[in-house]
XYZ file of C-alpha atoms in Angstrom:
530
model
C 140.528 -56.254 -164.315
C 141.271 -52.999 -165.289
C 143.311 -52.650 -162.401
C 145.569 -55.193 -163.329
C 146.241 -53.964 -166.909
C 147.197 -50.525 -165.030
C 149.391 -52.125 -163.074
C 151.159 -54.241 -165.817
C 151.482 -50.744 -168.138
C 153.645 -49.408 -165.056
C 155.643 -51.921 -165.077
C 156.540 -52.125 -168.598
C 157.584 -48.186 -168.471
C 159.780 -48.598 -166.048
C 161.362 -51.044 -167.174
C 162.006 -48.578 -170.462
C 163.357 -45.910 -168.357
C 165.495 -48.023 -166.605
C 166.901 -49.000 -170.097
C 167.358 -44.937 -171.081
C 168.759 -43.968 -167.658
C 172.428 -43.698 -167.867
C 174.548 -46.626 -166.428
C 177.473 -45.813 -163.966
C 180.847 -45.941 -166.011
C 182.864 -49.065 -165.965
C 186.249 -49.303 -164.822
C 187.291 -51.911 -167.267
C 190.623 -51.058 -169.729
C 188.863 -52.429 -173.079
C 186.103 -50.505 -172.552
C 187.722 -47.103 -171.749
C 189.953 -47.906 -175.084
C 186.823 -48.591 -177.222
C 185.469 -45.323 -176.202
C 188.483 -43.406 -176.927
C 188.566 -44.826 -180.795
C 185.119 -44.020 -181.808
C 185.725 -40.292 -180.079
C 188.630 -39.726 -182.200
C 186.710 -41.015 -184.938
C 183.897 -39.252 -184.621
C 186.725 -36.082 -184.226
C 187.942 -37.148 -187.682
C 185.007 -37.188 -189.614
C 183.727 -33.288 -187.871
C 186.861 -31.813 -189.024
C 186.419 -33.380 -192.656
C 182.707 -32.165 -192.723
C 183.947 -28.716 -191.559
C 186.616 -27.918 -194.058
C 184.429 -25.469 -196.509
C 183.542 -23.380 -193.480
C 186.992 -23.131 -192.700
C 188.019 -22.810 -196.164
C 185.329 -19.553 -196.032
C 186.734 -18.144 -192.960
C 190.004 -18.048 -194.290
C 188.942 -15.923 -197.407
C 186.895 -13.709 -195.492
C 189.055 -13.140 -192.371
C 192.563 -14.935 -193.419
C 194.367 -17.786 -191.491
C 194.203 -17.726 -187.823
C 198.117 -16.189 -187.543
C 196.760 -13.528 -190.144
C 193.877 -13.019 -188.501
C 195.320 -12.400 -184.969
C 198.119 -10.074 -186.741
C 195.765 -8.041 -188.459
C 193.504 -7.685 -185.169
C 196.418 -6.359 -183.462
C 197.266 -4.102 -185.940
C 193.774 -2.782 -185.964
C 193.723 -2.322 -182.569
C 197.645 -0.327 -182.792
C 195.840 2.040 -185.196
C 192.561 2.330 -183.447
C 194.636 3.397 -180.365
C 197.028 5.586 -182.055
C 194.194 7.224 -183.944
C 192.204 8.195 -180.554
C 195.484 9.799 -179.156
C 195.877 12.299 -182.046
C 192.181 12.984 -181.675
C 192.438 13.959 -178.103
C 195.327 15.970 -178.936
C 193.580 18.151 -181.544
C 190.380 17.988 -179.223
C 192.673 19.480 -176.475
C 194.719 21.960 -178.427
C 191.413 23.397 -180.090
C 189.745 23.388 -176.461
C 192.672 25.724 -175.498
C 192.891 27.795 -178.496
C 189.427 28.751 -178.154
C 189.738 29.507 -174.795
C 192.690 31.782 -175.820
C 190.090 33.155 -178.359
C 187.160 33.592 -175.771
C 189.725 34.981 -173.246
C 191.262 37.769 -175.931
C 188.712 38.389 -178.272
C 184.867 39.000 -176.926
C 181.923 36.890 -177.795
C 181.430 38.112 -181.625
C 177.318 36.096 -181.002
C 175.191 39.310 -181.110
C 172.446 39.428 -178.368
C 168.845 38.455 -178.866
C 166.003 40.116 -177.761
C 164.774 38.958 -174.277
C 160.996 39.900 -176.159
C 160.403 40.680 -179.447
C 156.512 42.466 -180.294
C 155.171 41.175 -183.254
C 153.744 44.928 -183.754
C 156.870 46.073 -184.411
C 157.084 44.170 -187.174
C 154.689 46.205 -189.182
C 154.859 49.050 -191.617
C 153.151 51.676 -189.826
C 153.736 55.051 -190.853
C 154.190 58.166 -188.646
C 152.879 61.720 -188.545
C 155.863 63.800 -188.750
C 154.217 67.190 -188.536
C 154.119 67.168 -185.373
C 155.861 69.615 -183.176
C 158.414 67.527 -181.905
C 159.218 65.545 -184.863
C 159.560 68.873 -187.189
C 163.282 68.948 -186.815
C 163.625 65.416 -188.136
C 162.242 65.806 -191.585
C 164.610 67.106 -194.297
C 161.855 68.366 -196.816
C 158.088 68.222 -197.569
C 157.918 64.742 -198.744
C 158.719 62.905 -195.425
C 155.210 64.079 -193.960
C 155.005 60.636 -192.841
C 157.775 58.095 -192.347
C 158.018 54.385 -191.474
C 159.001 53.625 -187.879
C 162.310 52.262 -188.225
C 163.372 55.026 -190.819
C 162.106 57.275 -187.877
C 164.329 55.063 -185.076
C 167.269 55.855 -187.414
C 166.731 59.185 -187.958
C 166.438 59.972 -183.941
C 169.762 57.553 -183.945
C 171.415 59.942 -186.452
C 170.235 63.088 -184.657
C 171.269 61.947 -181.494
C 175.117 61.196 -182.775
C 175.304 64.495 -184.329
C 174.184 66.245 -181.472
C 176.709 64.004 -179.353
C 179.644 64.527 -181.968
C 179.551 60.773 -182.446
C 178.620 57.496 -181.165
C 179.222 57.817 -177.120
C 181.049 55.409 -175.602
C 178.335 53.903 -173.139
C 175.890 53.498 -176.117
C 178.877 51.239 -177.994
C 178.542 47.318 -177.857
C 181.238 45.686 -175.470
C 182.977 44.607 -178.958
C 183.818 47.731 -180.110
C 184.317 49.156 -176.134
C 187.010 46.584 -175.695
C 188.461 46.628 -179.165
C 188.178 50.756 -178.091
C 190.152 50.761 -175.113
C 192.439 47.850 -176.594
C 193.703 50.588 -179.093
C 194.004 53.207 -176.375
C 196.285 51.246 -174.383
C 198.550 50.356 -177.737
C 198.490 53.776 -178.758
C 199.346 54.991 -174.965
C 202.246 52.456 -175.333
C 203.662 53.737 -178.237
C 203.747 57.007 -177.249
C 205.577 56.149 -173.855
C 208.140 53.984 -175.761
C 208.722 57.387 -178.014
C 209.084 59.419 -174.801
C 211.547 57.161 -174.205
C 213.595 56.788 -177.416
C 214.056 61.050 -178.330
C 215.067 64.083 -176.288
C 214.567 67.490 -177.176
C 211.340 70.053 -177.391
C 208.197 67.731 -176.944
C 206.017 71.092 -177.871
C 204.585 70.093 -181.178
C 201.363 71.673 -182.736
C 198.301 69.405 -182.623
C 196.277 67.681 -185.286
C 193.634 68.856 -187.173
C 190.975 70.531 -184.841
C 187.520 68.795 -186.105
C 184.675 70.695 -186.391
C 180.683 70.628 -185.120
C 181.704 69.895 -181.865
C 184.429 71.053 -179.483
C 185.407 68.354 -176.635
C 185.945 70.928 -173.548
C 185.218 70.467 -169.968
C 184.543 73.454 -167.553
C 186.837 73.850 -164.742
C 186.371 75.692 -161.587
C 186.695 79.594 -162.133
C 189.985 80.630 -162.396
C 190.067 83.412 -159.561
C 188.081 81.015 -157.637
C 190.600 81.573 -154.791
C 189.718 85.487 -155.155
C 186.919 86.376 -156.879
C 186.276 90.272 -157.792
C 184.068 92.423 -155.594
C 183.539 94.310 -159.506
C 183.722 94.192 -162.939
C 186.708 91.923 -164.406
C 187.997 94.052 -167.185
C 191.019 91.951 -168.092
C 192.066 88.318 -168.025
C 195.316 87.157 -169.725
C 197.365 83.465 -169.539
C 201.135 83.935 -168.839
C 202.876 83.879 -172.095
C 205.432 81.119 -170.523
C 204.125 79.758 -167.178
C 200.929 78.078 -166.048
C 199.656 81.626 -164.509
C 196.485 83.428 -165.031
C 196.196 86.843 -164.457
C 192.812 89.013 -163.797
C 192.181 92.578 -163.260
C 189.273 94.720 -162.885
C 187.596 97.711 -161.507
C 187.865 96.626 -157.790
C 191.332 98.236 -158.038
C 193.249 94.735 -158.250
C 195.382 92.799 -160.057
C 195.761 89.194 -159.263
C 197.858 86.209 -160.464
C 196.196 82.421 -159.697
C 198.113 78.832 -160.929
C 196.238 77.281 -163.055
C 195.543 73.433 -162.635
C 191.825 73.455 -164.011
C 190.964 71.824 -159.814
C 191.905 74.449 -157.295
C 193.573 76.962 -158.862
C 195.460 78.541 -156.066
C 196.295 82.194 -155.972
C 199.682 83.070 -156.324
C 199.761 87.124 -155.652
C 197.498 90.331 -155.215
C 198.293 94.019 -155.474
C 195.970 96.609 -155.011
C 196.083 100.001 -156.479
C 194.639 102.356 -154.429
C 192.228 104.720 -156.524
C 193.208 103.068 -159.880
C 189.991 100.850 -161.354
C 191.893 99.120 -163.955
C 190.863 99.176 -167.655
C 193.317 96.828 -169.034
C 196.437 94.966 -167.607
C 198.767 93.120 -169.942
C 201.735 90.910 -169.528
C 204.923 92.146 -171.463
C 206.262 89.604 -173.631
C 208.774 88.122 -171.467
C 206.313 88.127 -169.047
C 208.203 89.992 -166.522
C 206.458 92.915 -166.066
C 202.178 93.863 -166.045
C 201.321 97.016 -167.621
C 197.830 98.564 -166.455
C 196.120 101.375 -167.259
C 193.021 102.885 -165.578
C 189.979 104.648 -167.287
C 190.777 108.289 -166.527
C 194.152 108.596 -166.035
C 196.985 109.750 -167.857
C 199.361 107.692 -165.311
C 199.530 103.818 -165.584
C 201.553 101.638 -163.568
C 204.377 99.030 -164.284
C 204.619 95.880 -162.158
C 207.847 94.326 -161.933
C 207.386 90.264 -160.917
C 210.663 89.078 -160.216
C 211.376 92.154 -157.874
C 207.995 92.572 -156.808
C 208.047 96.362 -157.538
C 205.087 98.694 -158.642
C 206.150 101.797 -160.827
C 203.637 104.352 -161.588
C 204.756 106.257 -164.890
C 202.917 109.640 -164.641
C 204.360 111.733 -167.481
C 205.063 110.237 -170.905
C 207.331 112.649 -173.216
C 205.742 113.737 -176.348
C 202.640 112.589 -175.357
C 199.501 115.106 -175.583
C 196.493 112.990 -174.657
C 194.804 113.544 -171.379
C 194.458 110.313 -170.738
C 196.322 106.729 -171.027
C 193.163 103.755 -171.320
C 193.671 101.484 -174.148
C 197.188 99.737 -175.270
C 198.825 96.732 -176.961
C 202.273 95.431 -176.255
C 204.366 95.059 -179.478
C 205.276 91.741 -180.499
C 208.968 92.736 -180.535
C 208.807 93.687 -176.957
C 209.755 96.476 -175.330
C 207.118 98.956 -176.752
C 203.424 99.541 -176.592
C 201.316 101.275 -179.046
C 198.641 103.328 -177.551
C 195.545 104.614 -178.805
C 194.847 107.952 -178.481
C 192.054 110.433 -179.547
C 191.669 111.872 -182.917
C 192.859 108.819 -184.786
C 195.903 108.832 -183.352
C 198.438 105.575 -182.794
C 201.345 106.219 -180.681
C 204.515 104.354 -179.983
C 206.014 104.266 -177.043
C 209.126 102.739 -175.979
C 209.277 101.350 -171.851
C 212.779 101.658 -171.764
C 213.022 105.812 -172.149
C 209.165 106.035 -171.440
C 208.886 108.309 -174.388
C 207.174 108.243 -177.954
C 209.618 107.655 -180.776
C 206.647 108.005 -183.369
C 202.823 108.392 -184.442
C 200.533 107.469 -186.552
C 197.153 108.948 -187.592
C 193.976 107.858 -189.672
C 190.855 109.573 -190.396
C 187.997 108.526 -187.707
C 188.411 106.919 -184.653
C 190.186 104.072 -183.588
C 188.415 101.226 -182.425
C 190.949 98.576 -182.544
C 194.554 97.582 -182.903
C 196.114 93.936 -184.274
C 199.714 93.314 -184.960
C 200.872 90.900 -188.306
C 202.760 87.283 -186.983
C 206.192 89.025 -187.820
C 205.179 92.709 -186.097
C 206.140 94.848 -188.777
C 202.579 95.601 -189.485
C 199.464 96.811 -187.850
C 196.101 96.943 -188.522
C 194.048 99.647 -186.885
C 190.146 99.255 -187.398
C 187.772 102.724 -187.109
C 184.757 103.660 -185.734
C 183.823 104.391 -189.306
C 184.324 101.102 -190.761
C 187.469 101.368 -192.574
C 190.447 99.334 -191.674
C 194.195 100.758 -192.355
C 197.510 98.917 -192.689
C 200.971 100.199 -191.145
C 204.025 99.464 -191.746
C 205.343 99.877 -188.129
C 209.407 100.705 -188.980
C 208.321 103.446 -191.498
C 205.143 104.617 -190.110
C 203.372 104.614 -193.401
C 200.047 103.675 -194.687
C 200.580 100.397 -196.915
C 196.495 99.721 -197.644
C 193.284 101.048 -196.728
C 189.975 99.256 -197.188
C 186.591 99.156 -196.085
C 185.393 96.497 -194.162
C 182.508 94.579 -196.200
C 179.339 95.641 -195.011
C 180.611 97.743 -191.419
C 178.701 100.656 -190.375
C 180.487 100.994 -187.203
C 183.853 98.686 -186.291
C 184.188 97.982 -182.817
C 187.106 95.441 -182.627
C 189.687 93.522 -184.984
C 192.800 90.603 -184.264
C 194.953 88.874 -186.698
C 195.807 85.191 -186.463
C 199.086 84.180 -185.108
C 199.754 82.266 -188.434
C 199.309 85.419 -190.578
C 196.522 83.453 -192.188
C 193.465 85.175 -191.173
C 192.181 89.145 -189.702
C 188.767 89.315 -188.311
C 187.005 92.471 -188.112
C 184.069 92.786 -185.727
C 181.296 95.528 -186.205
C 178.504 96.874 -184.183
C 175.546 94.719 -185.969
C 177.364 91.623 -184.142
C 179.001 90.727 -187.639
C 182.347 89.415 -187.978
C 184.054 89.319 -191.265
C 187.268 86.916 -191.528
C 189.207 87.692 -194.009
C 192.412 86.403 -195.685
C 195.193 88.604 -193.773
C 196.984 87.895 -197.167
C 194.668 89.582 -199.618
C 194.224 92.554 -196.790
C 197.866 93.615 -197.367
C 197.333 93.970 -200.938
C 193.875 94.323 -201.963
C 191.539 97.565 -201.858
C 188.369 96.137 -201.735
C 188.522 92.056 -200.480
C 185.714 89.976 -199.571
C 185.172 88.316 -196.138
C 186.194 84.510 -196.357
C 182.661 84.501 -194.189
C 180.714 86.276 -192.206
C 179.842 85.057 -189.021
C 176.648 86.632 -187.858
C 176.131 84.650 -184.776
C 176.040 87.489 -182.126
C 173.517 89.800 -181.855
C 175.241 92.823 -180.228
C 178.280 94.895 -180.817
C 181.567 92.217 -181.220
C 183.639 94.068 -178.369
C 186.231 91.126 -178.156
C 187.743 88.837 -180.964
C 190.589 86.636 -179.877
C 192.766 83.787 -182.149
C 194.066 80.692 -180.168
C 197.750 80.179 -180.910
C 197.266 77.518 -183.262
C 195.226 79.684 -185.408
C 192.273 77.048 -185.468
C 189.448 78.959 -183.026
C 188.227 82.524 -183.272
C 186.585 83.456 -179.794
C 184.059 86.285 -180.244
C 182.224 87.729 -177.770
C 180.071 90.481 -176.970
C 179.788 92.939 -173.755
C 176.157 93.868 -174.430
C 174.480 90.297 -173.715
C 174.643 87.615 -171.727
C 176.026 84.223 -172.808
C 177.329 86.658 -176.078
C 180.446 83.784 -176.662
C 180.766 81.832 -179.678
C 183.872 79.628 -180.838
C 184.424 79.475 -184.767
C 186.520 76.572 -186.286
C 188.436 77.976 -188.666
C 189.124 75.779 -191.506
C 185.156 75.262 -191.842
C 184.625 78.839 -190.620
C 181.769 77.084 -188.859
C 180.754 77.746 -185.232
C 181.010 75.313 -182.578
C 177.611 74.238 -181.834
C 178.274 73.036 -177.940
C 179.595 76.343 -176.305
C 177.781 78.107 -174.443
C 175.553 75.336 -173.665
C 174.737 75.276 -169.700
C 171.891 74.510 -167.729
C 172.489 77.658 -165.922
C 174.484 81.037 -166.704
C 178.457 81.208 -166.100
C 179.763 83.138 -169.126
C 177.200 86.367 -168.382
C 178.956 89.950 -170.458
C 182.159 89.074 -171.340
C 184.414 91.880 -171.472
C 187.981 90.030 -172.048
C 188.754 86.357 -173.730
C 192.068 84.650 -173.899
C 193.571 81.260 -174.875
C 196.573 79.648 -172.899
C 199.887 79.096 -174.670
C 199.490 75.965 -176.346
C 195.276 76.294 -176.253
C 194.958 74.089 -173.495
C 192.545 76.099 -171.650
C 189.895 79.132 -172.484
C 189.110 81.782 -170.016
C 186.789 84.949 -170.427
C 186.198 87.859 -167.998
C 182.579 88.790 -166.986
C 180.678 91.220 -165.140
C 180.430 89.083 -162.421
C 183.688 89.163 -160.987
C 184.338 85.632 -162.394
C 186.898 84.181 -165.101
C 185.126 80.769 -165.926
C 187.444 78.605 -166.606
C 187.426 76.099 -169.751
C 189.816 72.901 -170.636
C 190.036 72.230 -174.361
C 190.680 68.490 -174.319
C 191.822 68.142 -178.094
C 195.117 70.146 -177.128
C 197.141 68.193 -174.512
C 199.260 70.551 -172.983
C 199.006 73.766 -171.514
């Protein structure tokens, strides 16, 4: 009974499923036409029901044609803007690359590691013997680490004459190098644009640190076997002369590297006390210690002429002399305060001048018409060379015994050295008229007698020296009347006891004669010419 009912239900389901199962399409034309009409009506009804939707689309997006046109325009604008942005980005990148190539990065370098303790304001005891030079008063008994670092940096820069190139940042070094290259190019352009005399006075010499370089000894090709007494640069050629007690006079070419020897002459039994070039540089005059005779060496002809007697000269020996700036005459220093004017052409004394005491030094004014004579008694006499008349006389301030004197080439300064080592620097104009001039500066850097005084040709430097002590040479900056702090500075001695100091004609070199038979040579980098 139960099985019959199940079977009946299954049959009913199958019949209903068969009804719902799609029948295969018929091929009757009437049926096809009816179906087409029904589909057309359905589509028409759908179009009517969606009219509100279509109206909404037109309000939002516009009509179909307008929407299509607007989409096309937006695509074109978007494409154009992208192209413009790409061009800007490319040009910006190229400009950035050029800027990065021309200018160094301005970003400062960051520290690789930072200690937190460094940020603490820790006070440092400044009473320690290694830090006493850094304080500027008793109030600075303690100092913060940051302030101490700044003080040490300032102290280092002051001792070095500024920040050294290796301590500058890469930006400053590159900028400085670019500026130097531009200056060199401008100098080259100016050099090619004009003709004439290129020798001109240098820019103002700074004080404090004198930029200089130690060169090979001027007489390294032939060192003297005894004490050197003279070193002098030729007035026009790049030549230096040395002479000494080894009875020889030597000439060297100055290049700062090898300084080759040009010529050397030997004077038999004639230890040279002093040798000087004539004004034209063609003759060398040499005197000895105890001889009345002196020598004239003609460098153009290579001839040595001994002068045994001088007409009108009543002296036992000829030792100290000075070449007159006008040329053709010598001013001999005699005994008992006498000064004798000797002409080289006739070898005779044309006039004599006398001062009270013993002559210790002689200097000429820049025009050659005046003679300044220093006496061992501390008095300075001013003579008119043409009339042999004393036009002024004054006492060197604080001097007990005079030892040397020098006048600047520009006629501005007069320097007087004393036995105590003090060198008084006067105004030359005041010394010509005042009976009691006051020194502009008393240089007290020498502890022994100031035996050598020399001005450089530009009248910016005064070299002072003492032959009584090693390394007793100082260079004075005349504009500030201060001493250059970096000369002489060397780990081993090279100056020793100087007997003569001299500058090259354009101040490019400085040399001296010492008691070891050497002539140390220094290149003064501030001056560009020999």
